[in-house]
Short mmCIF file of C-alpha atoms and ligand atoms in Angstrom, two decimals:
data_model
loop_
_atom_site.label_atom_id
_atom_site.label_comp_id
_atom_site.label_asym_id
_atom_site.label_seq_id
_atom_site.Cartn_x
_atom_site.Cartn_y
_atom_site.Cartn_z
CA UNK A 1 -99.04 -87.00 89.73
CA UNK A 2 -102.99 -84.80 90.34
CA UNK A 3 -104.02 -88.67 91.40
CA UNK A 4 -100.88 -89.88 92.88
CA UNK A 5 -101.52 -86.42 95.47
CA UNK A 6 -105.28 -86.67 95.64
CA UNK A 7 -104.68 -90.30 96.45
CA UNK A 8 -102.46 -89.13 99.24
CA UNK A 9 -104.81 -86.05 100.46
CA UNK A 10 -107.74 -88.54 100.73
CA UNK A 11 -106.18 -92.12 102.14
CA UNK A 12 -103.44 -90.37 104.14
CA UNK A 13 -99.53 -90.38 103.52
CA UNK A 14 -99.18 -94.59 104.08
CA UNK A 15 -101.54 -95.26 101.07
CA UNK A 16 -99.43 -95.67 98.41
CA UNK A 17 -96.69 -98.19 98.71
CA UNK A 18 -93.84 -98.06 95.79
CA UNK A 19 -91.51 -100.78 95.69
CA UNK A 20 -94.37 -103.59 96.64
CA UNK A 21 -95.73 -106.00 93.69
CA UNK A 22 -98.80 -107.94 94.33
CA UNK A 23 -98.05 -111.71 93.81
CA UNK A 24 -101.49 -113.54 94.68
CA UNK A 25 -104.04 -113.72 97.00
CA UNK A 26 -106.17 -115.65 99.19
CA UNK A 27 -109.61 -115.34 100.39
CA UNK A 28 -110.55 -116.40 103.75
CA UNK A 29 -113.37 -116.25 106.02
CA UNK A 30 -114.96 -111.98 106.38
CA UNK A 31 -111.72 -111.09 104.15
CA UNK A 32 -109.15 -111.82 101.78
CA UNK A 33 -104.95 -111.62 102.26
CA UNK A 34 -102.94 -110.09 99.46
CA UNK A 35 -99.48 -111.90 98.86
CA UNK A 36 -96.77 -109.17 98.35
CA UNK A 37 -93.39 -109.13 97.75
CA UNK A 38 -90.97 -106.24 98.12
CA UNK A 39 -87.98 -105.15 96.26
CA UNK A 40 -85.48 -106.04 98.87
CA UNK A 41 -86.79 -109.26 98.71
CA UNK A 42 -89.64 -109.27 101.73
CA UNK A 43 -92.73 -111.26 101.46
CA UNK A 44 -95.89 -109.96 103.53
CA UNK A 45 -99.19 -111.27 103.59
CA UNK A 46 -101.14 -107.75 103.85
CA UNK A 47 -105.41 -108.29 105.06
CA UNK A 48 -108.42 -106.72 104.04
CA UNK A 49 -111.88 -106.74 103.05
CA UNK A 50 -111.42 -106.33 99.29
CA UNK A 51 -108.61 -106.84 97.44
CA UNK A 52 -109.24 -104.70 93.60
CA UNK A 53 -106.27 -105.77 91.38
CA UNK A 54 -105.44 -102.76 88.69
CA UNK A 55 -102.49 -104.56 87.49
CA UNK A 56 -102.59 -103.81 84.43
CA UNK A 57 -102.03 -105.97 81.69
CA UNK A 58 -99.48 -108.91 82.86
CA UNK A 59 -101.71 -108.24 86.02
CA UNK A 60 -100.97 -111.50 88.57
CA UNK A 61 -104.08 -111.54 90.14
CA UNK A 62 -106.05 -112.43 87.00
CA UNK A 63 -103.24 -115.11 86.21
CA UNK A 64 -104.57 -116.65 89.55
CA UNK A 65 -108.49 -116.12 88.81
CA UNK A 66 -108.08 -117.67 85.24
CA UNK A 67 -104.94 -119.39 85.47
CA UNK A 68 -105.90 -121.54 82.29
CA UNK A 69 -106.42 -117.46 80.31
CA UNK A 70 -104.62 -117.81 76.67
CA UNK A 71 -101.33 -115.28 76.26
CA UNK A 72 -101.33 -111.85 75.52
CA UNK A 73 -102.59 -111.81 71.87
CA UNK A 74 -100.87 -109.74 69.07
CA UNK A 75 -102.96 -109.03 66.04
CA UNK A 76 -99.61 -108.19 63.76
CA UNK A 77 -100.04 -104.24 64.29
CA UNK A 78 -97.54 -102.13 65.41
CA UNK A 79 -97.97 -99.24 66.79
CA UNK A 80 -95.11 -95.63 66.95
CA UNK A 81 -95.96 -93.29 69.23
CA UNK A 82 -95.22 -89.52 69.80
CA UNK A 83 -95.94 -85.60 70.08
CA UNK A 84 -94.75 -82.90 67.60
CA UNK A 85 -95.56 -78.81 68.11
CA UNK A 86 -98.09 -78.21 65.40
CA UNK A 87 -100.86 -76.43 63.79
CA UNK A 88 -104.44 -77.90 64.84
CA UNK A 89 -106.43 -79.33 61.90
CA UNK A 90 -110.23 -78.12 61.22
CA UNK A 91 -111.62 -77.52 64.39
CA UNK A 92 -108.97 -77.45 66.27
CA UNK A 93 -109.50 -80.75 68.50
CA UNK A 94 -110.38 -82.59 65.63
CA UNK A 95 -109.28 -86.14 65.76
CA UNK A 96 -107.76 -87.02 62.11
CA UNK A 97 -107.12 -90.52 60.36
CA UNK A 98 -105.35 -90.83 57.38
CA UNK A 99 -104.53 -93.61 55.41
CA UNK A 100 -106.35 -97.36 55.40
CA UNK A 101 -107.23 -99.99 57.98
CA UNK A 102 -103.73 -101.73 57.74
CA UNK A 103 -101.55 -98.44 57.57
CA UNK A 104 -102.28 -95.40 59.09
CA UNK A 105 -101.96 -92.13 60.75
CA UNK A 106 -103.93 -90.88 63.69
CA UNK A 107 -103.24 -87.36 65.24
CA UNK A 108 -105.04 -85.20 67.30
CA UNK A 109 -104.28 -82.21 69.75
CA UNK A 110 -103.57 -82.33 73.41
CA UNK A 111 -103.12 -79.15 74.33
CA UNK A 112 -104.33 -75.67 73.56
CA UNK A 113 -102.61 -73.67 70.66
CA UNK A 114 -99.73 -71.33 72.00
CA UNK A 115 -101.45 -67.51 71.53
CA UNK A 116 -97.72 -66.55 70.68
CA UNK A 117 -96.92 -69.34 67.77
CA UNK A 118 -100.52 -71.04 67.02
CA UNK A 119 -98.81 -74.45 67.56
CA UNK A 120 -100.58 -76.92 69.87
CA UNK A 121 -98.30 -79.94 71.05
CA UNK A 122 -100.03 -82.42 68.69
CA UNK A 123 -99.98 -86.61 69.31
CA UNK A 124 -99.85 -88.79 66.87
CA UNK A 125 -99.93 -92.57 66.20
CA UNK A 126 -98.12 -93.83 63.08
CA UNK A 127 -99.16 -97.85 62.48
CA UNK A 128 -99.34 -101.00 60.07
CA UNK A 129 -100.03 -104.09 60.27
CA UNK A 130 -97.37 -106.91 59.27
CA UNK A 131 -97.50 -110.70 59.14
CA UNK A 132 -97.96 -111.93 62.84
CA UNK A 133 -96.97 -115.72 62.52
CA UNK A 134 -94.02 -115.71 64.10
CA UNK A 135 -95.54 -113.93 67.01
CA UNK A 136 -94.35 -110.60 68.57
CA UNK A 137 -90.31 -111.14 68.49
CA UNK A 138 -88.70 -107.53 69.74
CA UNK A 139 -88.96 -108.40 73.75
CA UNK A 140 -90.23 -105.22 74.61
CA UNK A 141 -93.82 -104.03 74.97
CA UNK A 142 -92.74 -101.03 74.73
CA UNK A 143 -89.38 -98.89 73.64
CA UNK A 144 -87.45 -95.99 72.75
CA UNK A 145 -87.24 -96.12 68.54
CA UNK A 146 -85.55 -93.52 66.06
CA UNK A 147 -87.89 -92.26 63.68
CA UNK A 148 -85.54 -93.63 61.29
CA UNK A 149 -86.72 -97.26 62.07
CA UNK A 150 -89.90 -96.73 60.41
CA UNK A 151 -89.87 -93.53 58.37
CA UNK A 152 -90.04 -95.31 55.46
CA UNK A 153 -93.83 -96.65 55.83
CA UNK A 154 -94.78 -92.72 55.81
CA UNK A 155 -92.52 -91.07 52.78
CA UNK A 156 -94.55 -89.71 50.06
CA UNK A 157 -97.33 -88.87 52.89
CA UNK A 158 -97.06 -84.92 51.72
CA UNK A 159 -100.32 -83.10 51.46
CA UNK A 160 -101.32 -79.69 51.26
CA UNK A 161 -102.66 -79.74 54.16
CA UNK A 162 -100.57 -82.15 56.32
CA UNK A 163 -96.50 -83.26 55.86
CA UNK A 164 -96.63 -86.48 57.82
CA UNK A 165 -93.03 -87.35 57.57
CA UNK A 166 -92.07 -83.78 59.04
CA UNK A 167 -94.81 -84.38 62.02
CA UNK A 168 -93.01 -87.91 62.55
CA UNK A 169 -89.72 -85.93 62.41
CA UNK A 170 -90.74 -83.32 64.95
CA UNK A 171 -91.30 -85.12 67.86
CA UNK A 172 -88.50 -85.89 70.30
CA UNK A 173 -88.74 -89.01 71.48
CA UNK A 174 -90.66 -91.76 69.52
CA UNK A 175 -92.10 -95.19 71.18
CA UNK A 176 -93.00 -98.27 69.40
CA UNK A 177 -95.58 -100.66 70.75
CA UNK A 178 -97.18 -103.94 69.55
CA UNK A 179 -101.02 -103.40 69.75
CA UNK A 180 -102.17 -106.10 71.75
CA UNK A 181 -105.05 -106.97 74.22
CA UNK A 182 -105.87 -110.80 76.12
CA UNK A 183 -108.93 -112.68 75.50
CA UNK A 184 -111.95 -111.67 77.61
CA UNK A 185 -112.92 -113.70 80.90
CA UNK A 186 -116.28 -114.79 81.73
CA UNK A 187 -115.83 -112.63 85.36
CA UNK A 188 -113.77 -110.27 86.56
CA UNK A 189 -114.93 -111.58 90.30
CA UNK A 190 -113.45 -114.06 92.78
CA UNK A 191 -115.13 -113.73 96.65
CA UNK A 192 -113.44 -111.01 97.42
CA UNK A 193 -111.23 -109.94 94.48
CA UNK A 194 -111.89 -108.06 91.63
CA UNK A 195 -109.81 -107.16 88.63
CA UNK A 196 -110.04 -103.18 87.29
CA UNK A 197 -108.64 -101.45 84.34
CA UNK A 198 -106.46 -103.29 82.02
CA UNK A 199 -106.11 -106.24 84.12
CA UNK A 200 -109.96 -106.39 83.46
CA UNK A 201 -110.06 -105.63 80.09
CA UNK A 202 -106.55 -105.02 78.31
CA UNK A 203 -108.03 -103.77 74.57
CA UNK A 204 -106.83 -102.09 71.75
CA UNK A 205 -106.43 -98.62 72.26
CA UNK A 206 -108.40 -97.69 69.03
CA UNK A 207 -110.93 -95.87 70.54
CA UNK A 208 -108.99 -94.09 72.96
CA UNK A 209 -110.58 -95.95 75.58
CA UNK A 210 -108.36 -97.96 77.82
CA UNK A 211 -107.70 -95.57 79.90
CA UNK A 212 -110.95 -93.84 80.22
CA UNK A 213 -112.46 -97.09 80.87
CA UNK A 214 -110.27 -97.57 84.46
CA UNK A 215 -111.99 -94.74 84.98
CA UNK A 216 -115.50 -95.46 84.53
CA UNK A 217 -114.64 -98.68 86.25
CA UNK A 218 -113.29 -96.70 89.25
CA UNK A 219 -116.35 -94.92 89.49
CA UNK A 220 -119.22 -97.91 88.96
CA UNK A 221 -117.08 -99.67 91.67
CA UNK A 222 -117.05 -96.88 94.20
CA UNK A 223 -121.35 -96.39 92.77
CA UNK A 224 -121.62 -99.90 94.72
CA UNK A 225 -119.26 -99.62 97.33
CA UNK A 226 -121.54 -96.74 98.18
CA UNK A 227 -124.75 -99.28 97.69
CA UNK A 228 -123.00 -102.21 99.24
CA UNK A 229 -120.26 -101.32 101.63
CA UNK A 230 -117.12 -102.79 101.05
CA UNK A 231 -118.61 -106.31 100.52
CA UNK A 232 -118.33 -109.12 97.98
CA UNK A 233 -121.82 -108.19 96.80
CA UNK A 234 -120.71 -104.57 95.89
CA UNK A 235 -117.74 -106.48 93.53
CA UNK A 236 -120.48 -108.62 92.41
CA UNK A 237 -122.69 -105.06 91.02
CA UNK A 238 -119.98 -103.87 89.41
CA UNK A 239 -119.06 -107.51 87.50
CA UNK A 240 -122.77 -107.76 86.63
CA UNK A 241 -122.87 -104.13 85.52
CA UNK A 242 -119.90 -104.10 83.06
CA UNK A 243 -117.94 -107.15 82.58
CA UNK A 244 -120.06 -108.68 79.85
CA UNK A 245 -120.06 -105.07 77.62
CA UNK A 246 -116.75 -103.79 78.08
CA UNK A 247 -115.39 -107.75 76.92
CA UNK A 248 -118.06 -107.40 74.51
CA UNK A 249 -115.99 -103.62 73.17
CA UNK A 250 -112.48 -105.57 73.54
CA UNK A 251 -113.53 -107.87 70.85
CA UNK A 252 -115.23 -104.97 68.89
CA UNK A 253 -111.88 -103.27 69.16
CA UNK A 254 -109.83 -105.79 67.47
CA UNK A 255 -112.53 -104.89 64.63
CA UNK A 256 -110.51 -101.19 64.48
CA UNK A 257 -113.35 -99.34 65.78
CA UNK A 258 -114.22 -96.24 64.67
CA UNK A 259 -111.41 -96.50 62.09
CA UNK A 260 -113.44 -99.50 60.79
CA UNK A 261 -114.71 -95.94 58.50
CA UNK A 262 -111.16 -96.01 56.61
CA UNK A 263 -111.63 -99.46 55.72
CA UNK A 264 -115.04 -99.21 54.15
CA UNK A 265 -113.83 -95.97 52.22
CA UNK A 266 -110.80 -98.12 50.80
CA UNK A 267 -112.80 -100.84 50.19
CA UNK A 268 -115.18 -98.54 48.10
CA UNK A 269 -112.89 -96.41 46.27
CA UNK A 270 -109.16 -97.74 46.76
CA UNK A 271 -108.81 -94.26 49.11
CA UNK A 272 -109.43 -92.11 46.00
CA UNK A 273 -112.03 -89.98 45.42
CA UNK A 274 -112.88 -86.62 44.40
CA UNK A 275 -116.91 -86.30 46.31
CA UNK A 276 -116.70 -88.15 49.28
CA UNK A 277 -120.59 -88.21 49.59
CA UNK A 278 -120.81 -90.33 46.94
CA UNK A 279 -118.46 -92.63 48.53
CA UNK A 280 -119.71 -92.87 51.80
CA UNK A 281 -122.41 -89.90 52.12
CA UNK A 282 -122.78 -87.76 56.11
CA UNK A 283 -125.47 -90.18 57.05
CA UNK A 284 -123.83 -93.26 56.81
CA UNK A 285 -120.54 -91.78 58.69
CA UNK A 286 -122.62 -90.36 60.79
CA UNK A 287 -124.60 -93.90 61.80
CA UNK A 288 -121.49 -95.42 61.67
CA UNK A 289 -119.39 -93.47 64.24
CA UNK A 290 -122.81 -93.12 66.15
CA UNK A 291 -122.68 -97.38 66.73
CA UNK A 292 -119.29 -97.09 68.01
CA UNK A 293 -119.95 -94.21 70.39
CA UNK A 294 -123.19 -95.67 71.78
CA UNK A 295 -121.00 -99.44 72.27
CA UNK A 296 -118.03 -97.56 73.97
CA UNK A 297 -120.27 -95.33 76.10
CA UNK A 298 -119.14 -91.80 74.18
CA UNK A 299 -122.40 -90.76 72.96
CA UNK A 300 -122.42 -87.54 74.56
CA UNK A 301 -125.91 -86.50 74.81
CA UNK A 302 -126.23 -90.42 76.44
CA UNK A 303 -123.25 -89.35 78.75
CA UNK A 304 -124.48 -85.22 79.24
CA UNK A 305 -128.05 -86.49 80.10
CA UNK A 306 -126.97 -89.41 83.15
CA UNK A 307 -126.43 -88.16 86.63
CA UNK A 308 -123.28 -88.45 88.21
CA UNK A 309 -121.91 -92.11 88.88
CA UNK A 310 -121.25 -91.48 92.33
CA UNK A 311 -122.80 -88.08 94.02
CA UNK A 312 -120.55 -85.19 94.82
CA UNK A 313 -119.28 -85.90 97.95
CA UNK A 314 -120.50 -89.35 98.86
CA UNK A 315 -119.27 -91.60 101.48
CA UNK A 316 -119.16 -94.91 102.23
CA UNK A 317 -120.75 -95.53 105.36
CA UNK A 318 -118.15 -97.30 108.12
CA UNK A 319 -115.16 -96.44 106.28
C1 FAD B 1 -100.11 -97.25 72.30
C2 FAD B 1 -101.21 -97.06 73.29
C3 FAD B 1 -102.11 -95.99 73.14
C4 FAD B 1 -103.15 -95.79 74.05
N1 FAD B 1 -104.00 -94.72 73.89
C5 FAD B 1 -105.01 -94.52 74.76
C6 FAD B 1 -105.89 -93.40 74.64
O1 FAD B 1 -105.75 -92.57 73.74
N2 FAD B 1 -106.91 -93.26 75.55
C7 FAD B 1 -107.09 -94.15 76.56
O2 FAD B 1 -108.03 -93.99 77.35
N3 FAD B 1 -106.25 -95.22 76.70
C8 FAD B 1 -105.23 -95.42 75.84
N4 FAD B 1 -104.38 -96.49 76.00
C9 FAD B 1 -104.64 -97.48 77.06
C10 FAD B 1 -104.13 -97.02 78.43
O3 FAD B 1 -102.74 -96.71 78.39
C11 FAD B 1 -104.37 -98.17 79.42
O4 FAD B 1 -105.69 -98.66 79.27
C12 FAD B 1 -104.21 -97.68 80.85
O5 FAD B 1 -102.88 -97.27 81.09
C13 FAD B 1 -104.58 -98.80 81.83
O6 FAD B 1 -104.41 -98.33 83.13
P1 FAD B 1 -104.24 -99.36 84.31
O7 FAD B 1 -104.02 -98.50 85.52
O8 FAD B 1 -105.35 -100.35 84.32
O9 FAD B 1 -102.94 -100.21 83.98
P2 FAD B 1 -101.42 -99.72 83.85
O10 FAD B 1 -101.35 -98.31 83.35
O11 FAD B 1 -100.71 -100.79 83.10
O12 FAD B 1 -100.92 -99.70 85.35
C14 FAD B 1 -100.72 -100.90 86.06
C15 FAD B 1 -99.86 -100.58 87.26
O13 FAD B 1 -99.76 -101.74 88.06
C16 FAD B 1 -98.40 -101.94 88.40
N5 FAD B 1 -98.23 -103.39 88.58
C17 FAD B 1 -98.03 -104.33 87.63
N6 FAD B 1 -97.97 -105.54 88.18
C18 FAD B 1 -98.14 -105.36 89.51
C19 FAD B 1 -98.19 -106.25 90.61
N7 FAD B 1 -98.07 -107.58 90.45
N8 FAD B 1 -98.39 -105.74 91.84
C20 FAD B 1 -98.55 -104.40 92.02
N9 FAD B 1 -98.52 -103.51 91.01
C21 FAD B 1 -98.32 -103.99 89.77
C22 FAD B 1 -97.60 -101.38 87.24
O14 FAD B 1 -96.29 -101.05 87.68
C23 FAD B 1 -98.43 -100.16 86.88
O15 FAD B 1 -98.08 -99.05 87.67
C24 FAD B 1 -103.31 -96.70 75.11
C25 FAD B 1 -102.42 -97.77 75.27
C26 FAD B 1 -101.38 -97.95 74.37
C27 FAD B 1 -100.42 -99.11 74.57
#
């Protein structure tokens, strides 16, 4: 909703248009015409100078840039998904896996603790990974699950410091998800149509970056909107500035990312140990979460030290 109003505040009450789904486009001579159809059945051929498709991930714009792109692909993990009022862990927004590469636990706090009770709400992502031949069967890419669906990958998961199945329990609503993401393309460009966000670059979320990277898309577009105007050359910037890297992380997602750290320590020890420094001593973590930061663009003294994508109160000249 803060970017549904801000939206609104900014590009006036007309901007946003509910009930209209993009169906194609065309680009013509100084501009390009967005097919769209409406739910009571309307078609309209809307014109502008750009056309940036954030679609998301059965976005139909990209199915017309790359209309030979292979299906969504499912790597056999799936995903359960929800939030449970609990007590922080460590340092209270620390970001905790548990478990191995194929069958986990990730859960991390997303809101302050409550000064009365000391519980934050905390989310958490319960997985494994099954046999994917058969492809992704359930229809949905997302639904409403009981906790008694799946409860039975996470019994036993009692620690002193940690009762998974009572966190899995708590929450009140549960989703399940396959974890899927498409097959990069070699441009996320046509004349004057550009692809942002997940219709860019569907990945697996885990690095927690999907959604962050719209962002950071958002902004390197409006960087050379600001350079370019409102131009095919400005689309052109922001293809040449991230299109090759961020396909580059989709593919280096599908290699678990920073939980790439549970595999090695199974690998090492089977997941038992009593000195984890001599399984996998600080350094080595250390390098190894470093790599994944400085490839998804979260090494914060990288990030701290750049100046602002776009300057505080820039605007594009014309518009
Ligand atoms: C289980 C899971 C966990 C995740 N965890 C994280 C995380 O921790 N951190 C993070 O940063 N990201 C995370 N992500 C990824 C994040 O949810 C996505 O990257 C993000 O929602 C993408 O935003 P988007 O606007 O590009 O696409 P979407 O959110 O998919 O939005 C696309 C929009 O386009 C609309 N639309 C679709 N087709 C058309 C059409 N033809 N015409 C017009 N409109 C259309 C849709 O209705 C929708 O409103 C996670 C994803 C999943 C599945």
């Amino acid at each position: 909703m803060l970017l549904y109003r801000t939206a609104l505040e900014r590009l006036g009450p007309d901007a946003v248009r509910v009930g209209h789904r993009v169906a194609g486009y065309r680009n013509d001579e100084g501009g390009v015409t967005a097919f769209v159809e409406t739910r009571d059945g309307q078609r309209k051929e809307i014109a502008g100078r750009l056309l940036i498709a954030a679609d998301g991930l059965h976005s139909a714009v990209r199915a017309q840039m790359h209309p030979g792109q292979p299906p969504i692909q499912w790597g056999g993990a799936i995903l359960w998904r929800g939030t449970t009022p609990g007590v922080p862990i460590r340092s209270g927004a620390s970001f905790v896996g548990v478990g191995s590469l194929r069958h986990r636990v990730v859960l991390y706090p997303i809101s302050p603790p409550d000064p009365a009770t000391g519980l934050a709400t905390i989310n958490w992502i319960a997985e494994i990974t099954v046999d994917n031949s058969d492809g992704w069967t359930q229809g949905d890419w997302n639904r409403r699950v009981s906790v008694d669906d799946f409860i039975q990958h996470f019994e036993g998961w009692n620690y002193d410091w940690l009762d998974v199945p009572a966190m899995l329990r708590g929450a009140k609503e549960v989703f399940e998800y396959p974890m899927i993401d498409r097959d990069p393309v070699p441009t996320w460009v046509d004349g004057r149509v550009t692809l942002l966000g997940d219709a860019a670059h569907v990945m697996y979320p885990v690095g927690s970056n999907g959604a962050s990277q719209a962002i950071v898309d958002a902004r390197v577009l409006g960087a050379a909107v600001l350079a370019h105007g409102a131009t095919p050359a400005a689309l052109d910037a922001y293809n040449d500035q991230l299109c090759a890297d961020i396909s580059a992380l989709v593919l280096r997602n599908r290699g678990a990312g920073p939980f790439g750290i549970l595999g090695l320590v199974d690998e090492r020890c089977g997941g038992v140990f009593d000195d984890i420094e001599k399984v996998i001593p600080a350094a080595e973590r250390e390098a190894f979460m470093a790599r994944y930061k400085a490839a998804a663009g979260f090494a914060i003294d990288a990030l701290n030290a750049s100046p602002p994508t776009i300057a505080p109160g820039a605007r594009v000249r014309g518009a």
